[in-house]
Amino acid sequence: MVSPTLTRPRGDRTRQAILEEALQLATVVGLHGLTIGTLATRMEISKSGLFAHFGSKEALQQAVIETGVAHFMARVIRPALLLPSGVAAVRALFDGWIHWSSEEMAGGCLFITAAVEFDDRPGAVRDQLVELHHQWLEVVGGAAVRARASGAFRADLDEAQFAHDFHAILLGFNQARRLVNDPDAKTKAERAFQRLLRDASVSSP
Amino acid sequence: MVSPTLTRPRGDRTRQAILEEALQLATVVGLHGLTIGTLATRMEISKSGLFAHFGSKEALQQAVIETGVAHFMARVIRPALLLPSGVAAVRALFDGWIHWSSEEMAGGCLFITAAVEFDDRPGAVRDQLVELHHQWLEVVGGAAVRARASGAFRADLDEAQFAHDFHAILLGFNQARRLVNDPDAKTKAERAFQRLLRDASVSSP
DNA sequence: GCGCTATACGAACGTTCGTGCTATTTACGC
DNA sequence: GCGTAAATAGCACGAACGTTCGTATAGCGC
């Protein structure tokens, strides 16, 4: 009996290795700054050899995003959604995102970087990013709905607004950490999150 | 008596015109995406003629940022700081920022776009952006301190945290508007802002 | 009106980008 | 073990980038 990773064709393995490296690199330099030449050098492979795996740069960018999504689903979304409590899921989404973006991705959140790069660049990549953003807000909003149904959150809570505010806190954290290197970025994000939770919870007099 | 804009050397006028156009273009394509060739074409001027005004692309980028700062100071910061009330200043900063970024800048806030582009690109431009970010948070925090002194905001309010949260709302608005074209972006930002104000204000039982 | 200087131009530079083509190597079923 | 197909390398391309250089032109003090 052999490990399935060994029976898998060689090309698939190198393609996956390329995407793993490309994902980390893209978090630093962006999807547009991600260049086939430097990626090939980093992988110690020829430019044309790497190129053949994707056929176009746009296809590479899409594949990188999908790789990032797979990571994000496995490390942030799925563990959170497994939790029975809605409040615990919200908490896990927050903690998971902070940890994932600051500890597992070399240059922070790829999706935020890519969103800024492509918000004025129509095409398949942009469409993909928009779709991902909607899905992400739905995941957060869905957890809020569960928390509301369980009685932990206010009955009149607007889950779309909650998800929007939740996401904005993450944007603030990302910028505080990446641009100004604020050592208190995590603390500030945590305080903002607690304020959001307090407002969403049923009032405790 | 002649208008000062006519006595000013010709070169200064074209330089200013270039920067005006470059600022709008940079809000769309970013400071890195801003290219001397396309900018020259847009201005109906030669590439080398335009280049001579700045000497390097980095100098152009810095000049564009300074142009953006001048706009931002004139249209957002100064009017707000003239208000006698701290709360009114906070409100004016918020409204002013929303209006400025969505109505006066073709591609949204230049500083947010540039921050993402340069957060991993050390150099003079990045340093400039970090400094601007600090100054901006200090302006917001200063207005909060005034509101606290006037008794409108809680005595134990952390103005740095307030400024951080304030800024995060703007980041959320910018992304909602630019990436997903959310028609409710302004409404959501307003709701988030009201929640921030409510939390900062002295409790009304 | 002359002459100096600021301003703009056109061409070319060396790089780097993404992307084709064609060979050569490598892996794997039979 | 051999043959075929997949995988990679090598090389070249056209375009675009920032930048430099020599030259022409326009504006303005005198």
Short mmCIF file of C-alpha atoms (C1' of nucleotides) in Angstrom, two decimals:
data_model
loop_
_atom_site.label_atom_id
_atom_site.label_comp_id
_atom_site.label_asym_id
_atom_site.label_seq_id
_atom_site.Cartn_x
_atom_site.Cartn_y
_atom_site.Cartn_z
CA MET A 1 0.00 0.00 0.00
CA VAL A 2 1.44 3.30 -1.09
CA SER A 3 0.63 6.80 -0.01
CA PRO A 4 -1.77 8.43 -2.46
CA THR A 5 0.55 11.42 -2.80
CA LEU A 6 3.09 9.13 -4.42
CA THR A 7 0.68 7.51 -6.83
CA ARG A 8 -0.54 10.91 -7.92
CA PRO A 9 1.09 11.97 -11.19
CA ARG A 10 4.29 13.92 -10.76
CA GLY A 11 2.90 16.97 -12.53
CA ASP A 12 0.12 17.36 -10.02
CA ARG A 13 2.59 17.30 -7.14
CA THR A 14 4.83 20.00 -8.60
CA ARG A 15 1.78 22.03 -9.54
CA GLN A 16 0.61 21.86 -5.96
CA ALA A 17 4.07 22.79 -4.69
CA ILE A 18 4.13 25.75 -7.05
CA LEU A 19 0.75 26.93 -5.81
CA GLU A 20 1.81 26.55 -2.18
CA GLU A 21 4.81 28.78 -2.78
CA ALA A 22 2.82 31.14 -4.99
CA LEU A 23 0.20 31.58 -2.26
CA GLN A 24 2.75 32.69 0.31
CA LEU A 25 4.50 34.92 -2.21
CA ALA A 26 1.22 36.48 -3.32
CA THR A 27 0.29 37.47 0.23
CA VAL A 28 3.42 39.62 0.20
CA VAL A 29 3.61 41.07 -3.30
CA GLY A 30 -0.01 40.64 -4.35
CA LEU A 31 -1.54 38.67 -7.20
CA HIS A 32 -0.41 41.23 -9.73
CA GLY A 33 3.05 41.57 -8.26
CA LEU A 34 3.33 37.80 -8.35
CA THR A 35 5.50 37.20 -11.38
CA ILE A 36 6.11 33.98 -13.24
CA GLY A 37 9.84 34.60 -13.50
CA THR A 38 10.50 35.17 -9.82
CA LEU A 39 8.17 32.33 -8.87
CA ALA A 40 10.09 30.01 -11.19
CA THR A 41 13.40 31.12 -9.69
CA ARG A 42 12.02 30.59 -6.19
CA MET A 43 10.95 27.07 -7.18
CA GLU A 44 14.23 26.35 -8.97
CA ILE A 45 12.32 25.52 -12.11
CA SER A 46 12.33 27.02 -15.59
CA LYS A 47 9.94 29.81 -16.45
CA SER A 48 8.40 27.91 -19.34
CA GLY A 49 8.13 24.74 -17.30
CA LEU A 50 6.15 26.54 -14.66
CA PHE A 51 4.08 28.39 -17.21
CA ALA A 52 3.02 25.15 -18.88
CA HIS A 53 1.20 24.15 -15.71
CA PHE A 54 -1.29 27.00 -15.99
CA GLY A 55 -1.32 28.31 -19.55
CA SER A 56 -1.82 31.94 -18.58
CA LYS A 57 -1.10 34.26 -15.73
CA GLU A 58 -4.77 34.77 -15.05
CA ALA A 59 -5.22 31.03 -14.67
CA LEU A 60 -2.31 31.01 -12.23
CA GLN A 61 -3.90 33.82 -10.24
CA GLN A 62 -7.20 31.97 -10.09
CA ALA A 63 -5.45 28.80 -8.99
CA VAL A 64 -3.61 30.71 -6.27
CA ILE A 65 -6.89 32.10 -5.00
CA GLU A 66 -8.41 28.64 -4.97
CA THR A 67 -5.43 27.35 -3.04
CA GLY A 68 -5.91 30.15 -0.54
CA VAL A 69 -9.59 29.32 -0.26
CA ALA A 70 -8.82 25.67 0.42
CA HIS A 71 -6.47 26.70 3.24
CA PHE A 72 -8.94 29.18 4.64
CA MET A 73 -11.80 26.70 4.58
CA ALA A 74 -9.74 24.02 6.28
CA ARG A 75 -8.17 26.24 8.96
CA VAL A 76 -10.83 28.84 9.68
CA ILE A 77 -14.30 28.13 8.34
CA ARG A 78 -14.73 24.39 8.80
CA PRO A 79 -13.51 24.22 12.42
CA ALA A 80 -15.77 27.12 13.33
CA LEU A 81 -18.86 25.72 11.64
CA LEU A 82 -18.43 22.42 13.45
CA LEU A 83 -19.08 24.10 16.77
CA PRO A 84 -22.60 23.55 18.10
CA SER A 85 -23.05 27.07 19.45
CA GLY A 86 -23.56 30.06 17.19
CA VAL A 87 -21.71 32.38 19.55
CA ALA A 88 -18.80 29.95 19.73
CA ALA A 89 -18.75 29.81 15.93
CA VAL A 90 -18.56 33.59 15.69
CA ARG A 91 -15.77 33.61 18.24
CA ALA A 92 -13.93 30.83 16.39
CA LEU A 93 -14.27 32.65 13.06
CA PHE A 94 -12.74 35.73 14.61
CA ASP A 95 -9.87 33.98 16.39
CA GLY A 96 -9.29 31.70 13.42
CA TRP A 97 -9.08 34.57 10.98
CA ILE A 98 -6.67 36.55 13.15
CA HIS A 99 -4.43 33.55 13.62
CA TRP A 100 -4.58 32.46 10.00
CA SER A 101 -3.85 35.88 8.55
CA SER A 102 -1.08 36.77 10.95
CA GLU A 103 0.59 33.43 11.60
CA GLU A 104 0.00 31.22 8.60
CA MET A 105 0.15 33.65 5.71
CA ALA A 106 3.51 35.31 5.20
CA GLY A 107 2.11 38.64 4.08
CA GLY A 108 -1.30 38.76 5.74
CA CYS A 109 -4.65 38.08 4.14
CA LEU A 110 -4.42 37.40 0.42
CA PHE A 111 -8.05 38.24 -0.20
CA ILE A 112 -7.76 41.75 1.22
CA THR A 113 -4.67 42.45 -0.84
CA ALA A 114 -6.24 41.01 -3.96
CA ALA A 115 -9.49 42.89 -3.38
CA VAL A 116 -7.67 46.21 -3.49
CA GLU A 117 -5.65 45.16 -6.52
CA PHE A 118 -8.65 44.02 -8.53
CA ASP A 119 -11.46 46.31 -7.44
CA ASP A 120 -10.90 48.30 -10.62
CA ARG A 121 -9.70 45.46 -12.84
CA PRO A 122 -12.69 43.65 -14.35
CA GLY A 123 -12.27 40.00 -15.21
CA ALA A 124 -12.52 36.49 -13.89
CA VAL A 125 -10.28 37.13 -10.90
CA ARG A 126 -12.34 40.06 -9.73
CA ASP A 127 -15.57 38.09 -10.13
CA GLN A 128 -14.05 35.30 -8.10
CA LEU A 129 -13.08 37.71 -5.32
CA VAL A 130 -16.53 39.27 -5.22
CA GLU A 131 -18.13 35.86 -4.96
CA LEU A 132 -15.75 34.86 -2.16
CA HIS A 133 -16.53 38.03 -0.29
CA HIS A 134 -20.23 37.33 -0.42
CA GLN A 135 -19.71 33.77 0.74
CA TRP A 136 -17.54 34.91 3.61
CA LEU A 137 -20.12 37.44 4.79
CA GLU A 138 -22.76 34.74 4.56
CA VAL A 139 -20.73 32.41 6.71
CA VAL A 140 -20.34 35.10 9.37
CA GLY A 141 -23.96 36.14 9.04
CA GLY A 142 -25.09 32.52 9.26
CA ALA A 143 -23.25 32.04 12.52
CA ALA A 144 -24.90 35.21 13.83
CA VAL A 145 -28.30 33.85 12.86
CA ARG A 146 -27.59 30.69 14.81
CA ALA A 147 -26.54 32.77 17.81
CA ARG A 148 -29.75 34.73 17.49
CA ALA A 149 -31.85 31.60 17.26
CA SER A 150 -30.21 30.24 20.40
CA GLY A 151 -31.18 33.35 22.29
CA ALA A 152 -27.65 34.57 22.81
CA PHE A 153 -27.98 37.39 20.30
CA ARG A 154 -30.72 40.00 20.15
CA ALA A 155 -33.86 38.97 18.30
CA ASP A 156 -33.76 42.13 16.19
CA LEU A 157 -30.12 41.76 15.20
CA ASP A 158 -29.40 42.48 11.54
CA GLU A 159 -27.04 39.68 10.58
CA ALA A 160 -25.87 41.42 7.38
CA GLN A 161 -24.88 44.46 9.39
CA PHE A 162 -23.21 42.22 11.93
CA ALA A 163 -21.18 40.47 9.25
CA HIS A 164 -20.21 43.81 7.73
CA ASP A 165 -19.00 45.18 11.06
CA PHE A 166 -17.26 41.91 11.85
CA HIS A 167 -15.38 42.09 8.58
CA ALA A 168 -14.44 45.74 9.05
CA ILE A 169 -12.69 44.84 12.30
CA LEU A 170 -10.56 42.36 10.40
CA LEU A 171 -9.71 44.99 7.80
CA GLY A 172 -8.62 47.32 10.57
CA PHE A 173 -6.49 44.63 12.14
CA ASN A 174 -4.86 43.77 8.85
CA GLN A 175 -3.88 47.35 8.14
CA ALA A 176 -2.68 48.07 11.67
CA ARG A 177 -0.47 45.02 11.52
CA ARG A 178 0.81 45.23 7.96
CA LEU A 179 1.27 48.95 7.40
CA VAL A 180 2.11 50.48 10.75
CA ASN A 181 3.29 47.31 12.47
CA ASP A 182 1.18 48.19 15.49
CA PRO A 183 2.09 45.77 18.30
CA ASP A 184 -1.35 46.37 19.83
CA ALA A 185 -3.18 45.48 16.63
CA LYS A 186 -4.47 42.24 18.08
CA THR A 187 -5.56 43.87 21.33
CA LYS A 188 -7.41 46.61 19.49
CA ALA A 189 -9.13 44.12 17.21
CA GLU A 190 -10.13 42.07 20.24
CA ARG A 191 -11.61 45.13 21.97
CA ALA A 192 -13.52 46.07 18.84
CA PHE A 193 -14.82 42.52 18.59
CA GLN A 194 -15.96 42.50 22.20
CA ARG A 195 -17.80 45.74 21.60
CA LEU A 196 -19.51 44.15 18.61
CA LEU A 197 -20.45 41.09 20.66
CA ARG A 198 -21.76 43.23 23.50
CA ASP A 199 -23.99 45.14 21.12
CA ALA A 200 -25.26 41.97 19.48
CA SER A 201 -25.98 40.16 22.70
CA VAL A 202 -29.22 40.46 24.63
CA SER A 203 -28.90 43.38 27.03
CA SER A 204 -27.73 42.37 30.49
CA PRO A 205 -28.87 45.04 32.95
CA MET B 1 -3.17 93.24 -10.79
CA VAL B 2 -2.80 89.78 -12.21
CA SER B 3 -3.98 86.44 -10.86
CA PRO B 4 -1.13 84.63 -9.12
CA THR B 5 -1.77 81.51 -11.17
CA LEU B 6 -0.76 83.43 -14.26
CA THR B 7 2.41 84.89 -12.82
CA ARG B 8 3.46 81.45 -11.62
CA PRO B 9 6.01 79.88 -13.98
CA ARG B 10 4.51 77.75 -16.70
CA GLY B 11 6.27 74.61 -15.52
CA ASP B 12 4.64 74.76 -12.13
CA ARG B 13 1.21 74.95 -13.72
CA THR B 14 1.71 71.89 -15.91
CA ARG B 15 3.29 70.07 -13.01
CA GLN B 16 0.23 70.77 -10.94
CA ALA B 17 -2.05 69.70 -13.77
CA ILE B 18 -0.09 66.47 -14.10
CA LEU B 19 -0.43 65.79 -10.38
CA GLU B 20 -4.14 66.51 -10.44
CA GLU B 21 -4.63 63.95 -13.19
CA ALA B 22 -2.18 61.54 -11.59
CA LEU B 23 -4.06 61.69 -8.31
CA GLN B 24 -7.34 60.67 -9.88
CA LEU B 25 -5.65 57.99 -11.95
CA ALA B 26 -3.78 56.62 -8.94
CA THR B 27 -6.99 56.17 -6.96
CA VAL B 28 -8.06 53.75 -9.68
CA VAL B 29 -4.90 51.86 -10.63
CA GLY B 30 -2.81 52.50 -7.53
CA LEU B 31 0.53 54.23 -7.12
CA HIS B 32 2.37 51.29 -8.56
CA GLY B 33 -0.06 50.81 -11.40
CA LEU B 34 0.28 54.50 -12.19
CA THR B 35 2.61 54.47 -15.18
CA ILE B 36 4.49 57.37 -16.66
CA GLY B 37 3.61 56.39 -20.22
CA THR B 38 -0.15 56.21 -19.74
CA LEU B 39 -0.12 59.35 -17.63
CA ALA B 40 1.76 61.16 -20.39
CA THR B 41 -0.74 59.94 -22.97
CA ARG B 42 -3.62 61.04 -20.77
CA MET B 43 -2.05 64.50 -20.46
CA GLU B 44 -1.23 64.67 -24.16
CA ILE B 45 2.39 65.28 -23.32
CA SER B 46 5.56 63.39 -24.09
CA LYS B 47 6.82 60.72 -21.70
CA SER B 48 10.20 62.38 -21.27
CA GLY B 49 8.67 65.81 -20.82
CA LEU B 50 6.51 64.53 -18.01
CA PHE B 51 9.36 62.58 -16.47
CA ALA B 52 11.56 65.68 -16.34
CA HIS B 53 9.15 67.25 -13.87
CA PHE B 54 9.87 64.64 -11.22
CA GLY B 55 13.18 62.93 -11.99
CA SER B 56 12.07 59.50 -10.83
CA LYS B 57 8.93 57.48 -10.45
CA GLU B 58 9.29 57.40 -6.69
CA ALA B 59 9.40 61.21 -6.63
CA LEU B 60 6.24 61.25 -8.73
CA GLN B 61 4.54 58.86 -6.31
CA GLN B 62 5.50 61.02 -3.35
CA ALA B 63 4.25 64.14 -5.11
CA VAL B 64 0.96 62.41 -5.88
CA ILE B 65 0.55 61.50 -2.22
CA GLU B 66 1.27 65.07 -1.19
CA THR B 67 -1.32 66.29 -3.67
CA GLY B 68 -3.81 63.87 -2.17
CA VAL B 69 -2.94 65.06 1.31
CA ALA B 70 -3.50 68.69 0.32
CA HIS B 71 -6.94 67.78 -1.02
CA PHE B 72 -7.80 65.74 2.02
CA MET B 73 -6.71 68.44 4.43
CA ALA B 74 -8.68 71.11 2.61
CA ARG B 75 -11.87 69.10 2.13
CA VAL B 76 -12.04 66.85 5.18
CA ILE B 77 -9.71 67.70 8.03
CA ARG B 78 -9.69 71.49 8.12
CA PRO B 79 -13.46 72.01 7.94
CA ALA B 80 -13.95 69.45 10.70
CA LEU B 81 -11.33 70.90 13.01
CA LEU B 82 -12.87 74.34 12.71
CA LEU B 83 -16.01 73.13 14.44
CA PRO B 84 -16.22 74.13 18.08
CA SER B 85 -17.72 70.87 19.32
CA GLY B 86 -15.66 67.67 19.56
CA VAL B 87 -18.65 65.50 18.70
CA ALA B 88 -19.43 67.69 15.71
CA ALA B 89 -15.81 67.36 14.59
CA VAL B 90 -15.98 63.56 14.80
CA ARG B 91 -19.21 63.61 12.83
CA ALA B 92 -17.72 65.96 10.23
CA LEU B 93 -14.62 63.81 9.87
CA PHE B 94 -16.81 60.81 9.20
CA ASP B 95 -19.16 62.48 6.75
CA GLY B 96 -16.31 64.32 5.10
CA TRP B 97 -14.29 61.18 4.60
CA ILE B 98 -17.22 59.26 3.14
CA HIS B 99 -18.07 62.08 0.75
CA TRP B 100 -14.46 62.73 -0.24
CA SER B 101 -13.59 59.11 -0.92
CA SER B 102 -16.76 58.25 -2.79
CA GLU B 103 -17.56 61.48 -4.61
CA GLU B 104 -14.34 63.38 -5.14
CA MET B 105 -11.84 60.60 -5.78
CA ALA B 106 -12.47 58.61 -8.93
CA GLY B 107 -11.28 55.29 -7.49
CA GLY B 108 -11.88 55.68 -3.77
CA CYS B 109 -9.34 56.49 -1.10
CA LEU B 110 -5.81 56.69 -2.43
CA PHE B 111 -4.25 56.12 0.96
CA ILE B 112 -5.99 52.80 1.51
CA THR B 113 -4.99 51.56 -1.93
CA ALA B 114 -1.42 52.76 -1.46
CA ALA B 115 -1.22 51.27 2.02
CA VAL B 116 -1.95 47.81 0.68
CA GLU B 117 0.45 48.29 -2.22
CA PHE B 118 3.35 49.45 -0.07
CA ASP B 119 2.91 47.58 3.19
CA ASP B 120 5.60 45.18 2.03
CA ARG B 121 7.62 47.61 -0.08
CA PRO B 122 10.09 49.48 2.15
CA GLY B 123 11.12 52.94 1.07
CA ALA B 124 10.27 56.59 1.22
CA VAL B 125 6.71 56.11 -0.02
CA ARG B 126 5.91 53.55 2.64
CA ASP B 127 7.40 55.75 5.38
CA GLN B 128 5.28 58.61 4.13
CA LEU B 129 2.14 56.48 4.27
CA VAL B 130 2.87 55.27 7.79
CA GLU B 131 3.39 58.83 8.97
CA LEU B 132 0.14 59.93 7.36
CA HIS B 133 -1.72 57.08 8.99
CA HIS B 134 -0.47 58.12 12.41
CA GLN B 135 -1.40 61.72 11.80
CA TRP B 136 -4.87 60.74 10.66
CA LEU B 137 -5.49 58.62 13.74
CA GLU B 138 -4.25 61.49 15.88
CA VAL B 139 -6.70 63.87 14.26
CA VAL B 140 -9.57 61.49 14.93
CA GLY B 141 -8.32 60.74 18.43
CA GLY B 142 -7.89 64.45 19.13
CA ALA B 143 -11.49 65.15 18.20
CA ALA B 144 -12.55 62.31 20.51
CA VAL B 145 -10.53 63.85 23.34
CA ARG B 146 -12.32 67.13 22.82
CA ALA B 147 -15.66 65.36 22.89
CA ARG B 148 -14.60 63.65 26.09
CA ALA B 149 -13.52 66.94 27.67
CA SER B 150 -16.84 68.49 26.80
CA GLY B 151 -18.63 65.73 28.63
CA ALA B 152 -20.25 64.26 25.53
CA PHE B 153 -18.03 61.19 25.50
CA ARG B 154 -17.32 58.86 28.41
CA ALA B 155 -14.57 59.96 30.77
CA ASP B 156 -12.86 56.57 30.46
CA LEU B 157 -12.93 56.47 26.67
CA ASP B 158 -9.71 55.25 25.05
CA GLU B 159 -9.22 57.70 22.21
CA ALA B 160 -6.66 55.51 20.41
CA GLN B 161 -9.13 52.65 20.40
CA PHE B 162 -11.85 55.02 19.25
CA ALA B 163 -9.71 56.23 16.35
CA HIS B 164 -8.83 52.67 15.41
CA ASP B 165 -12.47 51.61 15.35
CA PHE B 166 -13.43 54.77 13.51
CA HIS B 167 -10.87 54.03 10.84
CA ALA B 168 -11.91 50.39 10.52
CA ILE B 169 -15.43 51.51 9.63
CA LEU B 170 -14.00 53.55 6.77
CA LEU B 171 -12.01 50.56 5.57
CA GLY B 172 -15.17 48.49 5.57
CA PHE B 173 -17.05 51.14 3.64
CA ASN B 174 -14.29 51.45 1.08
CA GLN B 175 -14.21 47.73 0.38
CA ALA B 176 -17.99 47.35 0.29
CA ARG B 177 -18.22 50.14 -2.22
CA ARG B 178 -15.21 49.39 -4.39
CA LEU B 179 -15.13 45.61 -4.54
CA VAL B 180 -18.70 44.42 -4.24
CA ASN B 181 -20.40 47.68 -5.28
CA ASP B 182 -22.76 47.34 -2.33
CA PRO B 183 -25.49 49.98 -2.72
CA ASP B 184 -26.00 49.87 1.06
CA ALA B 185 -22.35 50.56 1.82
CA LYS B 186 -23.08 54.04 3.06
CA THR B 187 -26.00 52.92 5.19
CA LYS B 188 -23.97 50.15 6.77
CA ALA B 189 -21.08 52.50 7.50
CA GLU B 190 -23.50 54.98 9.04
CA ARG B 191 -24.99 52.30 11.28
CA ALA B 192 -21.55 51.17 12.35
CA PHE B 193 -20.62 54.75 13.11
CA GLN B 194 -23.74 55.30 15.18
CA ARG B 195 -22.93 52.19 17.16
CA LEU B 196 -19.44 53.57 17.78
CA LEU B 197 -20.85 56.91 18.88
CA ARG B 198 -23.39 55.26 21.16
CA ASP B 199 -20.65 53.27 22.86
CA ALA B 200 -18.42 56.33 23.24
CA SER B 201 -21.13 58.57 24.60
CA VAL B 202 -22.06 58.78 28.25
CA SER B 203 -24.68 56.13 28.98
CA SER B 204 -28.22 57.37 28.69
CA PRO B 205 -30.50 55.16 30.80
"C1'" DG C 1 14.16 92.54 -29.87
"C1'" DC C 2 18.01 89.71 -27.97
"C1'" DG C 3 19.54 86.08 -25.35
"C1'" DC C 4 19.31 83.06 -21.61
"C1'" DT C 5 16.79 79.49 -19.40
"C1'" DA C 6 12.99 76.70 -18.52
"C1'" DT C 7 10.27 73.42 -20.74
"C1'" DA C 8 9.09 69.86 -23.90
"C1'" DC C 9 10.23 66.51 -27.47
"C1'" DG C 10 11.78 62.10 -29.93
"C1'" DA C 11 14.55 58.30 -29.96
"C1'" DA C 12 16.82 54.89 -27.75
"C1'" DC C 13 18.67 52.43 -23.71
"C1'" DG C 14 18.55 47.99 -20.84
"C1'" DT C 15 15.15 45.17 -18.21
"C1'" DT C 16 11.35 42.60 -17.28
"C1'" DC C 17 6.98 41.11 -18.31
"C1'" DG C 18 3.76 37.23 -20.33
"C1'" DT C 19 3.66 33.99 -23.83
"C1'" DG C 20 4.75 30.93 -27.85
"C1'" DC C 21 7.43 27.35 -30.03
"C1'" DT C 22 10.64 23.23 -30.21
"C1'" DA C 23 13.68 20.07 -28.14
"C1'" DT C 24 14.92 17.07 -24.41
"C1'" DT C 25 14.32 14.63 -20.44
"C1'" DT C 26 11.60 11.94 -17.25
"C1'" DA C 27 8.07 8.75 -15.60
"C1'" DC C 28 5.14 4.77 -16.11
"C1'" DG C 29 1.97 1.08 -18.48
"C1'" DC C 30 2.71 -2.96 -20.95
"C1'" DG D 1 13.11 -3.01 -20.88
"C1'" DC D 2 10.94 -0.52 -24.15
"C1'" DG D 3 7.96 2.96 -26.12
"C1'" DT D 4 4.86 6.52 -25.49
"C1'" DA D 5 3.15 10.37 -23.31
"C1'" DA D 6 3.73 13.67 -19.82
"C1'" DA D 7 6.75 17.07 -17.90
"C1'" DT D 8 10.39 20.28 -18.14
"C1'" DA D 9 14.00 23.03 -20.38
"C1'" DG D 10 15.77 26.31 -23.81
"C1'" DC D 11 15.20 30.05 -26.65
"C1'" DA D 12 12.98 33.87 -28.68
"C1'" DC D 13 9.27 37.14 -29.44
"C1'" DG D 14 6.82 41.68 -28.87
"C1'" DA D 15 5.36 44.91 -25.68
"C1'" DA D 16 5.81 47.89 -21.78
"C1'" DC D 17 8.40 49.59 -18.12
"C1'" DG D 18 11.59 53.56 -16.04
"C1'" DT D 19 15.29 56.21 -17.47
"C1'" DT D 20 18.85 58.90 -20.20
"C1'" DC D 21 20.40 61.93 -23.76
"C1'" DG D 22 20.72 65.43 -27.25
"C1'" DT D 23 18.00 68.76 -29.35
"C1'" DA D 24 14.34 71.90 -30.37
"C1'" DT D 25 11.17 75.40 -28.84
"C1'" DA D 26 8.80 78.67 -26.04
"C1'" DG D 27 8.71 82.24 -22.35
"C1'" DC D 28 10.50 86.10 -20.06
"C1'" DG D 29 14.00 89.55 -18.02
"C1'" DC D 30 16.73 92.94 -19.91
#
